[in-house]
Each structure stands twice: as structure tokens, then as C-alpha cells.
mmCIF file of C-alpha atoms and ligand atoms in Angstrom:
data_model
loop_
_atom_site.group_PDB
_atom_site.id
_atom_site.type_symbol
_atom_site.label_atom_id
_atom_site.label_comp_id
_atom_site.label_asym_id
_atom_site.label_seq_id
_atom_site.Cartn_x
_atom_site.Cartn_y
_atom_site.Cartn_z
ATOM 1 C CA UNK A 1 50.559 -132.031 76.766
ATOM 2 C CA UNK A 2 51.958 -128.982 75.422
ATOM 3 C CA UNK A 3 49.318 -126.064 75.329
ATOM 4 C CA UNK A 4 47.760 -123.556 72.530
ATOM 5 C CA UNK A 5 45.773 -121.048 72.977
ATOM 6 C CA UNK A 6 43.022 -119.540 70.239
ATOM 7 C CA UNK A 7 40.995 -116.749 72.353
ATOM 8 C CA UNK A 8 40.405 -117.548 75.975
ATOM 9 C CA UNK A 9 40.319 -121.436 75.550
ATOM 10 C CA UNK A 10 43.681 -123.568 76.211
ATOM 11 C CA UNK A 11 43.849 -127.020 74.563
ATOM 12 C CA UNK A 12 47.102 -129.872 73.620
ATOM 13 C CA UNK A 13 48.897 -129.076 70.394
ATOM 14 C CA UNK A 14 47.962 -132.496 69.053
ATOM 15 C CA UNK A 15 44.332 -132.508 68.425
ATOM 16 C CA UNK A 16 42.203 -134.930 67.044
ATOM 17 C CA UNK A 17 40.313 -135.854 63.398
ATOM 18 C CA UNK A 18 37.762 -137.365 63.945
ATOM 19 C CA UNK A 19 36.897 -137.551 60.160
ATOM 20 C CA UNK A 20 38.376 -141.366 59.970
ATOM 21 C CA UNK A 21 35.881 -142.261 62.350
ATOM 22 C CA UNK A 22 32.724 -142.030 59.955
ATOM 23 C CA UNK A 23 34.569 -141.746 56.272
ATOM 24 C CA UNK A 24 37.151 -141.718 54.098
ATOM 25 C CA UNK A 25 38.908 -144.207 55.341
ATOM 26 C CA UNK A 26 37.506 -147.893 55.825
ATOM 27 C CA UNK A 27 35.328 -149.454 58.899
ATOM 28 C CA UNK A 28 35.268 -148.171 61.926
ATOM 29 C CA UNK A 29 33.283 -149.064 65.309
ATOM 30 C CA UNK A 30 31.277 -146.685 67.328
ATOM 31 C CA UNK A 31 32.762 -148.399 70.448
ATOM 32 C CA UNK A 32 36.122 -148.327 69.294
ATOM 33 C CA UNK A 33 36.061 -144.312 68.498
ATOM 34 C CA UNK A 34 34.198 -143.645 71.889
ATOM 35 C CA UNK A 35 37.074 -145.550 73.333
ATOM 36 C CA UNK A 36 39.610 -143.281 71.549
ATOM 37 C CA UNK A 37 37.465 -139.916 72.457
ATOM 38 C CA UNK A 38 37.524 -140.733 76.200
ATOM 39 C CA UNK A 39 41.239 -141.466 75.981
ATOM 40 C CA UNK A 40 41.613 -138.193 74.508
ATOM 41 C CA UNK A 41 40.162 -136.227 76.792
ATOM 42 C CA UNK A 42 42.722 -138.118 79.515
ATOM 43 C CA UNK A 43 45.473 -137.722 77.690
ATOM 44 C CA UNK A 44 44.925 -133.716 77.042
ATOM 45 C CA UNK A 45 43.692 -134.317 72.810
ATOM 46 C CA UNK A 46 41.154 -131.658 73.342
ATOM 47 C CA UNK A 47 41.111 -130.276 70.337
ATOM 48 C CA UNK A 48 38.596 -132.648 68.237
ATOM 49 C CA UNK A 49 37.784 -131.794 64.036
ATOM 50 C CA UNK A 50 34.984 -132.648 62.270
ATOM 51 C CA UNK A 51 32.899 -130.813 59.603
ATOM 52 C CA UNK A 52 28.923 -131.488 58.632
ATOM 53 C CA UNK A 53 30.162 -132.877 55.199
ATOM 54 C CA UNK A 54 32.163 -136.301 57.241
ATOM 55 C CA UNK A 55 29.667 -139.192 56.882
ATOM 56 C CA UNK A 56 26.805 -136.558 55.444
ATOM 57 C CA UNK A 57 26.691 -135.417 59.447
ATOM 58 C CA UNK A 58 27.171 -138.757 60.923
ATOM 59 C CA UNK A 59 30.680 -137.465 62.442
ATOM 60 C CA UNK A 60 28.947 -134.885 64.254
ATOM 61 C CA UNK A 61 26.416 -137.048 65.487
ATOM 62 C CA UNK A 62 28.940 -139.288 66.994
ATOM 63 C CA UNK A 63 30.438 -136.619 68.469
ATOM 64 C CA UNK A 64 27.781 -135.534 70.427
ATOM 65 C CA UNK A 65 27.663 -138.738 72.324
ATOM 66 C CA UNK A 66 30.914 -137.575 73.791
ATOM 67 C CA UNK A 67 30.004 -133.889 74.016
ATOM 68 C CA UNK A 68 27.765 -134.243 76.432
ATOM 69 C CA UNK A 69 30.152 -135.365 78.748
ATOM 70 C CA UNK A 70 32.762 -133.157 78.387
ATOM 71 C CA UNK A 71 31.892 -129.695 76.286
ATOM 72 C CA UNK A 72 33.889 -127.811 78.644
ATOM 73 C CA UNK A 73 36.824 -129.747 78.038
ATOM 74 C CA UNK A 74 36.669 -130.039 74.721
ATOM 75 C CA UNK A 75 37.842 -127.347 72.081
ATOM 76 C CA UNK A 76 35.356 -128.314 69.137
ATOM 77 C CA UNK A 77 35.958 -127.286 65.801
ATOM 78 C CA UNK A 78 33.224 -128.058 62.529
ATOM 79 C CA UNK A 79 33.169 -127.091 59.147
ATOM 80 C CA UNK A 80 30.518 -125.939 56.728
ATOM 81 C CA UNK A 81 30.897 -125.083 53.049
ATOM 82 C CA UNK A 82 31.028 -128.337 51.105
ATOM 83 C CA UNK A 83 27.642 -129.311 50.273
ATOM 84 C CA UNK A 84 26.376 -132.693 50.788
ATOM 85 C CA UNK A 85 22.649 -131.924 50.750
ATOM 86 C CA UNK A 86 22.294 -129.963 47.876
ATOM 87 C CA UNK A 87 18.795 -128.566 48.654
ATOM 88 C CA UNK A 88 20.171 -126.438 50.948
ATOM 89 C CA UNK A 89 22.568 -124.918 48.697
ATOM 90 C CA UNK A 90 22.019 -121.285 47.311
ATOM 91 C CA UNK A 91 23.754 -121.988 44.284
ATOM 92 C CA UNK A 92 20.654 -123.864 42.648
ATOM 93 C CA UNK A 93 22.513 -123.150 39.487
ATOM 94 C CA UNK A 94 25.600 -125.275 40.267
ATOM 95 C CA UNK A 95 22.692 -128.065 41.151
ATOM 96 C CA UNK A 96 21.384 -127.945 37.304
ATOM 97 C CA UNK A 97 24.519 -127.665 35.863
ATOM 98 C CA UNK A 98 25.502 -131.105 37.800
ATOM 99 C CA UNK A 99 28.796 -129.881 39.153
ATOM 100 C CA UNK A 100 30.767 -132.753 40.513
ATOM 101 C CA UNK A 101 31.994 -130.165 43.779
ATOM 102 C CA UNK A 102 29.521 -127.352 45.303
ATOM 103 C CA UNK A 103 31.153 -124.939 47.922
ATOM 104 C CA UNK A 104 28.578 -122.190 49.107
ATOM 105 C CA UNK A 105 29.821 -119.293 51.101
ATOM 106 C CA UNK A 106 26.484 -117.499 50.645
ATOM 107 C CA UNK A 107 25.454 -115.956 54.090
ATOM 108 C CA UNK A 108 21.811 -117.774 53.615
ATOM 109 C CA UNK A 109 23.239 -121.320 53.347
ATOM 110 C CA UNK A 110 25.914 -120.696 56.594
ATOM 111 C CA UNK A 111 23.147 -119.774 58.590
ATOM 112 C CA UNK A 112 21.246 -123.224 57.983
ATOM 113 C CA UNK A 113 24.373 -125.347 58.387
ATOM 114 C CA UNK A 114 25.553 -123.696 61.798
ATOM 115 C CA UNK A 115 21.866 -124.670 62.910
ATOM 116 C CA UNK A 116 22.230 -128.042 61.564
ATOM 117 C CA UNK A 117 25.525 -128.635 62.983
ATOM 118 C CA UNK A 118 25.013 -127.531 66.337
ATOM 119 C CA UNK A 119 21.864 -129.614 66.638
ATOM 120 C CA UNK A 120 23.448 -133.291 65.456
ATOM 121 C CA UNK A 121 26.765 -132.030 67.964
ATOM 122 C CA UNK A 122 24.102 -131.178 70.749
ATOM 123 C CA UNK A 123 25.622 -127.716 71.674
ATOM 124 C CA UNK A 124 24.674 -124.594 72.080
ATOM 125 C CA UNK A 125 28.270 -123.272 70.361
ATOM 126 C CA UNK A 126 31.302 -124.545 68.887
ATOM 127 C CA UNK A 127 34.767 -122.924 69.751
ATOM 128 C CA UNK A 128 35.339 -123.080 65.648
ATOM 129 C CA UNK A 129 34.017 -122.445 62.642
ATOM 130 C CA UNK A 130 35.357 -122.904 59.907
ATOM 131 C CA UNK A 131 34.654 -122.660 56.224
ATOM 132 C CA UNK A 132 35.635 -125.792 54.365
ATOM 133 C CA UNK A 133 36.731 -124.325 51.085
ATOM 134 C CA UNK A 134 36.491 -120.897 50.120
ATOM 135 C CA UNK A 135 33.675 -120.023 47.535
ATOM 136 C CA UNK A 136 34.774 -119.078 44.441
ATOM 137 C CA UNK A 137 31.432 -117.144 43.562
ATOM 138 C CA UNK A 138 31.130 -115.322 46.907
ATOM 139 C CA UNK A 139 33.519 -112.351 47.887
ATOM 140 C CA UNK A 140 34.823 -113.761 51.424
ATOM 141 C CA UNK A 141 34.109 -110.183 52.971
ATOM 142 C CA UNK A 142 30.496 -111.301 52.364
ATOM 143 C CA UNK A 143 31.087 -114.896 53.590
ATOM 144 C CA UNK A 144 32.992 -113.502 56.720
ATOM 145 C CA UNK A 145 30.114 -111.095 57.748
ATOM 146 C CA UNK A 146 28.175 -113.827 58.187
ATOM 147 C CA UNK A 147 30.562 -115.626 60.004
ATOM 148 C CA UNK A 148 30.796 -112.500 62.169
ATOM 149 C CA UNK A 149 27.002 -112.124 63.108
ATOM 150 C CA UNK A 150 27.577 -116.030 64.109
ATOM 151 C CA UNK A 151 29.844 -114.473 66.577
ATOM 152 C CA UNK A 152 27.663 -111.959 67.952
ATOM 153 C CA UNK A 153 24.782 -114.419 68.257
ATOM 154 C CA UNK A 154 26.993 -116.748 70.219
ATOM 155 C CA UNK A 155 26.865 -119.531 68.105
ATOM 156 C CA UNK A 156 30.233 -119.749 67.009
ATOM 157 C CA UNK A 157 33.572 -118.625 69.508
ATOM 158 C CA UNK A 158 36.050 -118.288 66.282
ATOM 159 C CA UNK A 159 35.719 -118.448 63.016
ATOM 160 C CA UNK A 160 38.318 -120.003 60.412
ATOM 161 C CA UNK A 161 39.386 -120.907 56.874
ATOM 162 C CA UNK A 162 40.362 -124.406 55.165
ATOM 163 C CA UNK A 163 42.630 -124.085 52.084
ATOM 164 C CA UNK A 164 42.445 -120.711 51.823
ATOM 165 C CA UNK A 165 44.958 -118.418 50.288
ATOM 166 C CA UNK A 166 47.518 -116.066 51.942
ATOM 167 C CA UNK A 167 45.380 -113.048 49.638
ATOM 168 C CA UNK A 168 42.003 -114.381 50.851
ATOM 169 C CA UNK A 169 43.249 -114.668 54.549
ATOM 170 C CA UNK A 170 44.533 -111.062 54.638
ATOM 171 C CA UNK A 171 41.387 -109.855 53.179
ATOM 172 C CA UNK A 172 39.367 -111.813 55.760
ATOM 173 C CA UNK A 173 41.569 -110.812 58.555
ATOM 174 C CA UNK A 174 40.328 -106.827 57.889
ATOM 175 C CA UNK A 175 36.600 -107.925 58.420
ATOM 176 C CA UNK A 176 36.826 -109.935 61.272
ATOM 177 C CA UNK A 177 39.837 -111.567 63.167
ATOM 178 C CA UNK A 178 40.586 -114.926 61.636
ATOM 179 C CA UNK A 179 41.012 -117.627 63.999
ATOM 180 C CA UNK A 180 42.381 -119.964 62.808
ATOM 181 C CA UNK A 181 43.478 -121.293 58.665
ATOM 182 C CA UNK A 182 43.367 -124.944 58.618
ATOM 183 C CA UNK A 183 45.385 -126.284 55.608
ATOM 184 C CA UNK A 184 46.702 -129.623 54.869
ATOM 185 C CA UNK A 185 50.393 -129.910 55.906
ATOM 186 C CA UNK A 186 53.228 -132.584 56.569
ATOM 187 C CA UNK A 187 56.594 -134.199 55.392
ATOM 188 C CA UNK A 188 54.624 -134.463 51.256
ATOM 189 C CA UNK A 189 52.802 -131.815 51.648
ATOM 190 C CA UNK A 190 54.855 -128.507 52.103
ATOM 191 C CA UNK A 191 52.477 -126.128 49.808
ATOM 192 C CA UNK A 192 51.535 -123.835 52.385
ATOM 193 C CA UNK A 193 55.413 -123.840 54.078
ATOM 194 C CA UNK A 194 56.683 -120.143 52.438
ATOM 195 C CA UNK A 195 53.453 -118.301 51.931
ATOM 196 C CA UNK A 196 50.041 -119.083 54.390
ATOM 197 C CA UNK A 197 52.408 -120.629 57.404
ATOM 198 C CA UNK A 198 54.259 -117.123 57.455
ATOM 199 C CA UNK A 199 51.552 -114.851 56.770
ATOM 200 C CA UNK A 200 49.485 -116.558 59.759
ATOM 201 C CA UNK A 201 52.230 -115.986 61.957
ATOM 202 C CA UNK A 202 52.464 -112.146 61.178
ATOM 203 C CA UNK A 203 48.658 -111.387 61.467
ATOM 204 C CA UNK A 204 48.456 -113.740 64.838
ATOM 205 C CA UNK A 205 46.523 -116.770 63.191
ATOM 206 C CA UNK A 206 46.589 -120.606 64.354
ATOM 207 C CA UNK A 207 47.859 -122.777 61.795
ATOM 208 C CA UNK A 208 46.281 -125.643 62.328
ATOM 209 C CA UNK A 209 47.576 -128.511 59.834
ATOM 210 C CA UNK A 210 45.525 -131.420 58.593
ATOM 211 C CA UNK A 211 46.266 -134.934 57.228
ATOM 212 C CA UNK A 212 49.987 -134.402 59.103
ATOM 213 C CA UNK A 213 50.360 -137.480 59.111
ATOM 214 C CA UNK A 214 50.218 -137.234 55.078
ATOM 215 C CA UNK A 215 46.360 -139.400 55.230
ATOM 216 C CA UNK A 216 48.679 -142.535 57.404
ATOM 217 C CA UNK A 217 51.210 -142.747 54.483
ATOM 218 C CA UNK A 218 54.015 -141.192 56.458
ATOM 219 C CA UNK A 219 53.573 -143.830 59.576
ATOM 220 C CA UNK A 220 55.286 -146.356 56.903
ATOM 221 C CA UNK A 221 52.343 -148.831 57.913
ATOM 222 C CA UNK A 222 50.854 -148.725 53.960
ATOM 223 C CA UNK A 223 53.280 -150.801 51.541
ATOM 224 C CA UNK A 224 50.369 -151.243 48.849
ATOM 225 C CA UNK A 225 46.736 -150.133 47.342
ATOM 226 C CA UNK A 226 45.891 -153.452 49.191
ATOM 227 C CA UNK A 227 46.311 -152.455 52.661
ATOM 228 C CA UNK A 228 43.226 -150.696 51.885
ATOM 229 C CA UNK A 229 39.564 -151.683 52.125
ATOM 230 C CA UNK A 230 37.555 -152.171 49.175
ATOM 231 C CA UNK A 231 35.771 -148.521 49.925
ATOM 232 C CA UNK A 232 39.025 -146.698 50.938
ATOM 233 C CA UNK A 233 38.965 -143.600 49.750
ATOM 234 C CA UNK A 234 42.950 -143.234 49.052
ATOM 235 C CA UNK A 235 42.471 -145.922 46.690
ATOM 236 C CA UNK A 236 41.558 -142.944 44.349
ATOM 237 C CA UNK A 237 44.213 -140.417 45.503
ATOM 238 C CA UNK A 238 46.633 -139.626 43.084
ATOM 239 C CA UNK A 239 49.546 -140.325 45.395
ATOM 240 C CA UNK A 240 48.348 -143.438 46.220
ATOM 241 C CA UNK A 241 48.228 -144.406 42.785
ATOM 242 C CA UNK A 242 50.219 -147.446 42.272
ATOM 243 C CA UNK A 243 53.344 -146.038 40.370
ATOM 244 C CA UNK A 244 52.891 -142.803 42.725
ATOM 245 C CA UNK A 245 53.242 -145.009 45.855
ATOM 246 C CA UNK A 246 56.054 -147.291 45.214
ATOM 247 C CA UNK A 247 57.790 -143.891 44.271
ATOM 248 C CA UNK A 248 56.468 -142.281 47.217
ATOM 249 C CA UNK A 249 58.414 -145.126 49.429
ATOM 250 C CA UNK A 250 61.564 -143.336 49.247
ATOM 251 C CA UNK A 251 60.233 -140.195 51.384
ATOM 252 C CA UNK A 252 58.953 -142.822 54.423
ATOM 253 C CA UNK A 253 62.674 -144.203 53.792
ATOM 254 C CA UNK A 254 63.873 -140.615 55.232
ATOM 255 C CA UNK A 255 61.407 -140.216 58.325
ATOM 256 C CA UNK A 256 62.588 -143.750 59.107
ATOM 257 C CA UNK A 257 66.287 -142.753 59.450
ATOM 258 C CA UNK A 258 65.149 -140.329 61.562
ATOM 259 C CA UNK A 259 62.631 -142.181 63.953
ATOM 260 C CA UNK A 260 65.591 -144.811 64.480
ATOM 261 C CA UNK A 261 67.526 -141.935 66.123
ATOM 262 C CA UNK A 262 65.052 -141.035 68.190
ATOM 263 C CA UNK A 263 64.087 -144.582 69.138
ATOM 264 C CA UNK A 264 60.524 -143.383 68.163
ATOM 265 C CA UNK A 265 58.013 -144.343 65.311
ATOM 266 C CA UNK A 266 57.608 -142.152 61.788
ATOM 267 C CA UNK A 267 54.287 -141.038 62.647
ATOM 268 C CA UNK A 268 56.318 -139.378 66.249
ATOM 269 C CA UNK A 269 58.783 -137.573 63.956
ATOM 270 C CA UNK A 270 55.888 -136.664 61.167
ATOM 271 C CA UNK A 271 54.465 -134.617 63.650
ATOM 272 C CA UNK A 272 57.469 -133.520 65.167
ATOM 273 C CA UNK A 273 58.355 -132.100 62.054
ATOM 274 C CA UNK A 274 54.940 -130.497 61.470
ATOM 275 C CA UNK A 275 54.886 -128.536 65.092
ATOM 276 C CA UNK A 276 58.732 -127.493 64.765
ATOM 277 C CA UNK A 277 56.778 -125.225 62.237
ATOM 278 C CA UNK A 278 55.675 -122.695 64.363
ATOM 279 C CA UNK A 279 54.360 -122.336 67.760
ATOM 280 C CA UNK A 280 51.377 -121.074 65.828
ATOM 281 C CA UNK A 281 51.158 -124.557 64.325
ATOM 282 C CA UNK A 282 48.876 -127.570 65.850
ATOM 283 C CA UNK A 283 48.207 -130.569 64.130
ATOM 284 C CA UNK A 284 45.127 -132.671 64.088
ATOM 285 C CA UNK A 285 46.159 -136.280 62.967
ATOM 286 C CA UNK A 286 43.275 -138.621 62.836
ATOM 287 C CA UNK A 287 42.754 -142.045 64.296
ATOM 288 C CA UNK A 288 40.480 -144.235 65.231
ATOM 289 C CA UNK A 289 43.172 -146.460 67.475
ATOM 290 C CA UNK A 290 44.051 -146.114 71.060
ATOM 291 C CA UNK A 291 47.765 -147.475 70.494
ATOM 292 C CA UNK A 292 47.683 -144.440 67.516
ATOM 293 C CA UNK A 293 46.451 -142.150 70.004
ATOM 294 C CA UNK A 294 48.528 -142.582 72.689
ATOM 295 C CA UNK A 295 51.110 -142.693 70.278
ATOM 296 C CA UNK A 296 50.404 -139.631 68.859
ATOM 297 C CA UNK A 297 49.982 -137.646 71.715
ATOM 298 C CA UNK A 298 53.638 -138.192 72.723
ATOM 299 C CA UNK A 299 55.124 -137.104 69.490
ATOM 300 C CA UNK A 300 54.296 -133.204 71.142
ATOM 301 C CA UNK A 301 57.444 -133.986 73.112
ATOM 302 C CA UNK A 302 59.888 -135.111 70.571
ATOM 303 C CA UNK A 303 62.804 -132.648 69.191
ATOM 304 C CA UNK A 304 64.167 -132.346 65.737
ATOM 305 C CA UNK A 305 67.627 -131.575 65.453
ATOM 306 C CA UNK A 306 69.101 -129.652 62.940
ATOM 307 C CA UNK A 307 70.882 -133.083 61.819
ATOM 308 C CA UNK A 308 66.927 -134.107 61.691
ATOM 309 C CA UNK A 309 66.040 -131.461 59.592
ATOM 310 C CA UNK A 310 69.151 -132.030 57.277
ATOM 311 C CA UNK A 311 67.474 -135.547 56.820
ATOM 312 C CA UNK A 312 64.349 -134.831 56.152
ATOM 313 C CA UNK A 313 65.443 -131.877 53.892
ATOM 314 C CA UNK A 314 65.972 -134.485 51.295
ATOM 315 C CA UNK A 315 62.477 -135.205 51.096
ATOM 316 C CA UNK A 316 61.739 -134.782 47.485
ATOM 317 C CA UNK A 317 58.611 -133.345 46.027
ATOM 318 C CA UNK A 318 55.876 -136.574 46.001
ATOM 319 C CA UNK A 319 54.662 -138.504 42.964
ATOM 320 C CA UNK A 320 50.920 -137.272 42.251
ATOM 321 C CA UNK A 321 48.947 -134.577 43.287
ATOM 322 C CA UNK A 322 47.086 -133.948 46.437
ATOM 323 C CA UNK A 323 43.806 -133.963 45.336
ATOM 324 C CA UNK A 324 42.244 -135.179 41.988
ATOM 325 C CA UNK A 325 41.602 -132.484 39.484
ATOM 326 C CA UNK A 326 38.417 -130.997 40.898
ATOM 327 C CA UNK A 327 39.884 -131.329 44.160
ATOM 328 C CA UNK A 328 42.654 -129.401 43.343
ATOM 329 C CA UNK A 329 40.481 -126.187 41.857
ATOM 330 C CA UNK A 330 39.440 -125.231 45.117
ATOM 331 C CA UNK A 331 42.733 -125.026 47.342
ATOM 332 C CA UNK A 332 45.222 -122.024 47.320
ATOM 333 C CA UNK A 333 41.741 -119.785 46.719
HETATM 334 N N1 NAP B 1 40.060 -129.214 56.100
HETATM 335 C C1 NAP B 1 40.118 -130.220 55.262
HETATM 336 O O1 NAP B 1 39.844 -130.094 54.068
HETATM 337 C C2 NAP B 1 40.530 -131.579 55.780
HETATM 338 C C3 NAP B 1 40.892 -132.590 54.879
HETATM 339 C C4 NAP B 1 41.281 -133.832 55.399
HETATM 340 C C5 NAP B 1 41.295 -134.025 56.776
HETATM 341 N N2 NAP B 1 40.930 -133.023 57.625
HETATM 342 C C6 NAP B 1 40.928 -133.198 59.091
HETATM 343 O O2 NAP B 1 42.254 -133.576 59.493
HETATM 344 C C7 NAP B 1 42.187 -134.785 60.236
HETATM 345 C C8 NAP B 1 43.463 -135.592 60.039
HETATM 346 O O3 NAP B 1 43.709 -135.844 58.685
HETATM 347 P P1 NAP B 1 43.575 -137.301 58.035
HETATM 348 O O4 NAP B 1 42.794 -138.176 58.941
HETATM 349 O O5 NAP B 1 43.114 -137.067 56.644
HETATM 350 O O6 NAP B 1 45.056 -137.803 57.868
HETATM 351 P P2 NAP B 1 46.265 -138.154 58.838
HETATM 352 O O7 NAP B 1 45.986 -137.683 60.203
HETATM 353 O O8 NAP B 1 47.455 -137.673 58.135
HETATM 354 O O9 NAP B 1 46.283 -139.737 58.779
HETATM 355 C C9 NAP B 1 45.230 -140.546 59.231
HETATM 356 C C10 NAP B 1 45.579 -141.983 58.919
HETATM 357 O O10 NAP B 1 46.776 -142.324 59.618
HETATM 358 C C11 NAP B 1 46.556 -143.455 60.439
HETATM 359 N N3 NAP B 1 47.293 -143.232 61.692
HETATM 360 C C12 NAP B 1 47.080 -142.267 62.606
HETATM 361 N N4 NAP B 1 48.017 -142.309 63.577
HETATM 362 C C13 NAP B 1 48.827 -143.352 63.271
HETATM 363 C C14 NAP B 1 49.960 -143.911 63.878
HETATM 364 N N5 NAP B 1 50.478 -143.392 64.998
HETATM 365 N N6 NAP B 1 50.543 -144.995 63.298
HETATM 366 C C15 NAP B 1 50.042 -145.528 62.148
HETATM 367 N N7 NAP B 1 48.968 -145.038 61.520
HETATM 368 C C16 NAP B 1 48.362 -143.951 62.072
HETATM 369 C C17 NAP B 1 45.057 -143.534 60.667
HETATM 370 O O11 NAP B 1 44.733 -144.875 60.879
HETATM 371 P P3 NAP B 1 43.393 -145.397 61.616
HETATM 372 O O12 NAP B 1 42.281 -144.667 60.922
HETATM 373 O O13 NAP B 1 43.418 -146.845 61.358
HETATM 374 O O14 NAP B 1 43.488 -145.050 63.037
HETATM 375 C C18 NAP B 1 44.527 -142.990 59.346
HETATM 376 O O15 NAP B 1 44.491 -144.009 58.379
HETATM 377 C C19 NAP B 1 40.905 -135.460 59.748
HETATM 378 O O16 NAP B 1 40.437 -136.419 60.666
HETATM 379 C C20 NAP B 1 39.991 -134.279 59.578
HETATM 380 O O17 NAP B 1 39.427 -133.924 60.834
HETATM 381 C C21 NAP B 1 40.554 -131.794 57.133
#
């Protein structure tokens, strides 16, 4: 397995989400995933995401099953910032005012969530910490000052940002060494490709891209809404919507052409594509499959071309957003 580095802790450039495990995205089995998580660790997927908000903190608690066994191996990465419980939340306001989406950055509320967090994982630290979205209430110099006492205390290793903006980055980066921006990034979603990719590689950041494999649509396994179960949560994403997907085909019709030269699958090149970003780029791509696993794990040695890249240079922009409307207010922030 290829390596990355973020401070003095080496780990494979395919990581693993563990989010699919516990939510978002239909059954799962606890024996099953703890299959998958001890296959990781053999097959050098060290790097393992999950945030307190999967399963309301059931993802972490999974987790710790599995970090007992191997915390020194693992480079463990949670989230905080989305609120699930809102009694914890400092914006009491948002709570009266029923908004549909809370994000606290307040220094009070990170304080009880690292707590929580490292109690249902069962460690005394995690390597990274990021925060989920950024709030738009709190000035992230605040938010990062927490973040940076975290440090001090030991608690956290690194601290990052999800869906932040290039701006918001920069102005982190001055309080407190960012370690890593994790943004959503693959073949659809090229957002981030001009602005937060390049500015992370000038100030020395880890890109670390989410849903690479476009949330399984780019593996050309989903034809239809009903390949999903009943509680599926792409059955609501816009780009799963059913005129969205059938439009959507065409891009999997491109990664396809491309696989076939390779003799490899789509998901292999998806990722291909998404590392040939950077060497500051590592994707996470979740599964909760051995055969997807292993599969993944191998696309770290696959090699675009620059008749590849012509290919997949077609790719036009997708049919439907990438995140419903109130979704969509708090990326890019
Ligand atoms: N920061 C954020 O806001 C944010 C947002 C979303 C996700 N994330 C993180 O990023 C991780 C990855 O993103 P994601 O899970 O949303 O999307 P993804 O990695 O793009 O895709 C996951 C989907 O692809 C399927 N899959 C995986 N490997 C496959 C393969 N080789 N062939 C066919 N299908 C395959 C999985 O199926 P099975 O489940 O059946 O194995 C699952 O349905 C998450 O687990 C989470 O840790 C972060």
C-alpha cells in the first residue's frame, strides 16, 4: 500500500468510511464490518472515518470493538459539528427556531463532543479531528482555538475541516496548522478541483476526499432507485433522482471505457482518478464488503494515462445537485 503521511503517523492512501457501516446506506451486519475492519488492517486500510453524527454514535461504538485491538495501527479520524443531540448544542436558538440542520462550532459544545467521542471509540486520542461543517455563526479562529487547546491537552493529534472553503482554510491555517480538509471529491464531483485541492497543496494540507467513489454510483453496480433499500438514503439525493440517474448513466459509460483498458473495475479507475490528484490527496471510499475492500485497496496501484484522462475529460457536469437544498448551504463555507 502506498503511504501518506499527516504529522509523525504513516498510513495507505486508501482509507476507509466506515459511515456505510451504521447509516446512510441500507443494512449492514456487525460481523460482516468487523470482518472488513480486520481485513483492513491486513491489507494496510489504516486510515478509518467516522464522525459522532453516523448512526447518532453507533459508528464509533462499533469502532471501538476494533480499536482495542489495533489503536496503534490505526490512523483514526472523527468528526464533530453536526448535531444529532440537540441538548448539547449551544445554539439553543437554532433548537426553537426548529432548524432542519444545526452545525455548532462554539468552543463549549467541541469540548463535550471530543469527550463523548473518545469515550464510545474507547481511546484516549484520535489522530483527527475534524469539524464536520463549518459554523456559519462562529468565526473559525474561535472554533480553531478550541481545536488547538484539544491539541495541547492531548486529546486530539490533528485537527481538520469538512467542506470548508479555500478563504476559511487560509484563515484557519494562521491559528493553528490545519491537518487535513476533507471534502467530497470524484469523477461527478469536481467542485473543489481549481480552488481547495490547490490551495491545500500550497499551505501543506492533506486532501483527503470523501464519497470518491461518487456514494457507489461510479462502480456502475446501481442501474435504478430500486437497487436501493426501502431506507436508503440516496433514494433522496438529487442525483439519484430518477431523471438525474438515467442521465447520470452516461458518465459511468466513460469510467467503463477506461476500466476495460486497464482490465480493472470502475470503482479501480474512480479512485485512480481521485489520487492522480495530488500526492496530497487520499481517499476514503466506504464499504462494508470484503470483495469491495480488497478491491479497493488495489486501485492505489493503478495508472491513468494521459489517453485516460482524455477519456474521462468528457465527463460532463452531473444531473442534480450534491446535496438537497439545506445540504447545500453549508459547503464551500
Ligand atoms: N465529511 C463528510 O461530510 C462526509 C460525507 C459523506 C461521507 N463521508 C465519509 O466518506 C466515506 C466514503 O464516502 P461514501 O461512503 O459516502 O461514498 P463512496 O465511498 O463514494 O461509496 C460508497 C458506496 O459504494 C459502494 N462500494 C464501495 N466500494 C465498491 C466497489 N469496489 N464496487 C462496488 N461498490 C462499491 C459501497 O457499497 P457497500 O456499502 O455495499 O459496501 C457504498 O454503497 C464515508 O464512509 C464517510 O466516512 C464524509
Amino acid at each position: 500500500m502506498r503511504q501518506h503521511q499527516i504529522g509523525s503517523k504513516s498510513f495507505g492512501r486508501i482509507g476507509l468510511g466506515c459511515m456505510g457501516m451504521s447509516w446512510a446506506y441500507g443494512p449492514s451486519s456487525d460481523d460482516a464490518n468487523f470482518e472488513v475492519l480486520d481485513r483492513a488492517i491486513s491489507l494496510g486500510v489504516n486510515h478509518w472515518d467516522t464522525a459522532d453524527l453516523y448512526g447518532a454514535g453507533d459508528n464509533e461504538t462499533l469502532l471501538s470493538h476494533r480499536t482495542e485491538k489495533y489503536r496503534d495501527q490505526v490512523f483514526l479520524a472523527t468528526k464533530f459539528g453536526n448535531v444529532f443531540d440537540r441538548s448539547l448544542t449551544s445554539h439553543q436558538d437554532q433548537v426553537e427556531a426548529n432548524s432542519p440542520w444545526i452545525v455548532d462550532g462554539t468552543p463549549e459544545y467541541i469540548f463535550k463532543c471530543i469527550d463523548n467521542s473518545l469515550s464510545r471509540l474507547g481511546v484516549d486520542f484520535v489522530d483527527l479531528y475534524y469539524q464536520h461543517r463549518v459554523d456559519p455563526f462562529v468565526p473559525i479562529e474561535e472554533t480553531v482555538g478550541a481545536l488547538k487547546t484539544l491539541i495541547e491537552q492531548g486529546k486530539i493529534k490533528h485537527y481538520g475541516l469538512s467542506e470548508a472553503s479555500a478563504e476559511t482554510i487560509k484563515r484557519a491555517n494562521k491559528v493553528h496548522p490545519v491537518g487535513a480538509v476533507q471534502s467530497e471529491l470524484s469523477l461527478w464531483t469536481q467542485d473543489y478541483v481549481h480552488d481547495v485541492v490547490p490551495t491545500c497543496y500550497e499551505l501543506g494540507i492533506s486532501f483527503v476526499a470523501y464519497s470518491p467513489l461518487g456514494r457507489g454510483f461510479l462502480t456502475g453496480r446501481y442501474q435504478s432507485l430500486d437497487d436501493f433499500a426501502p431506507e436508503d438514503f440516496r433514494r433522496r439525493h438529487p442525483r439519484f433522482a430518477e431523471e438525474a440517474f438515467a442521465a447520470n448513466l452516461a458518465i459511468v459509460g466513460h469510467v467503463k471505457i477506461v476500466a476495460a483498458r486497464h482490465q480493472c473495475t470502475p470503482s479501480q479507475i474512480a479512485l485512480a482518478w481521485v489520487l492522480a490528484q495530488g500526492e496530497h490527496v487520499v481517499a476514503i471510499p466506504g464499504t462494508k464488503r470484503l470483495q469491495y475492500l480488497e478491491e479497493n485497496a488495489a486501485a492505489v496501484n493503478i495508472r491513468l494515462s494521459a489517453d485516460d484522462f482524455v477519456e474521462l475529460g468528457k465527463i460532463k457536469p452531473p444531473s442534480g445537485e450534491r446535496y438537497e437544498a439545506t445540504g447545500l448551504k453549508f459547503v464551500n463555507l
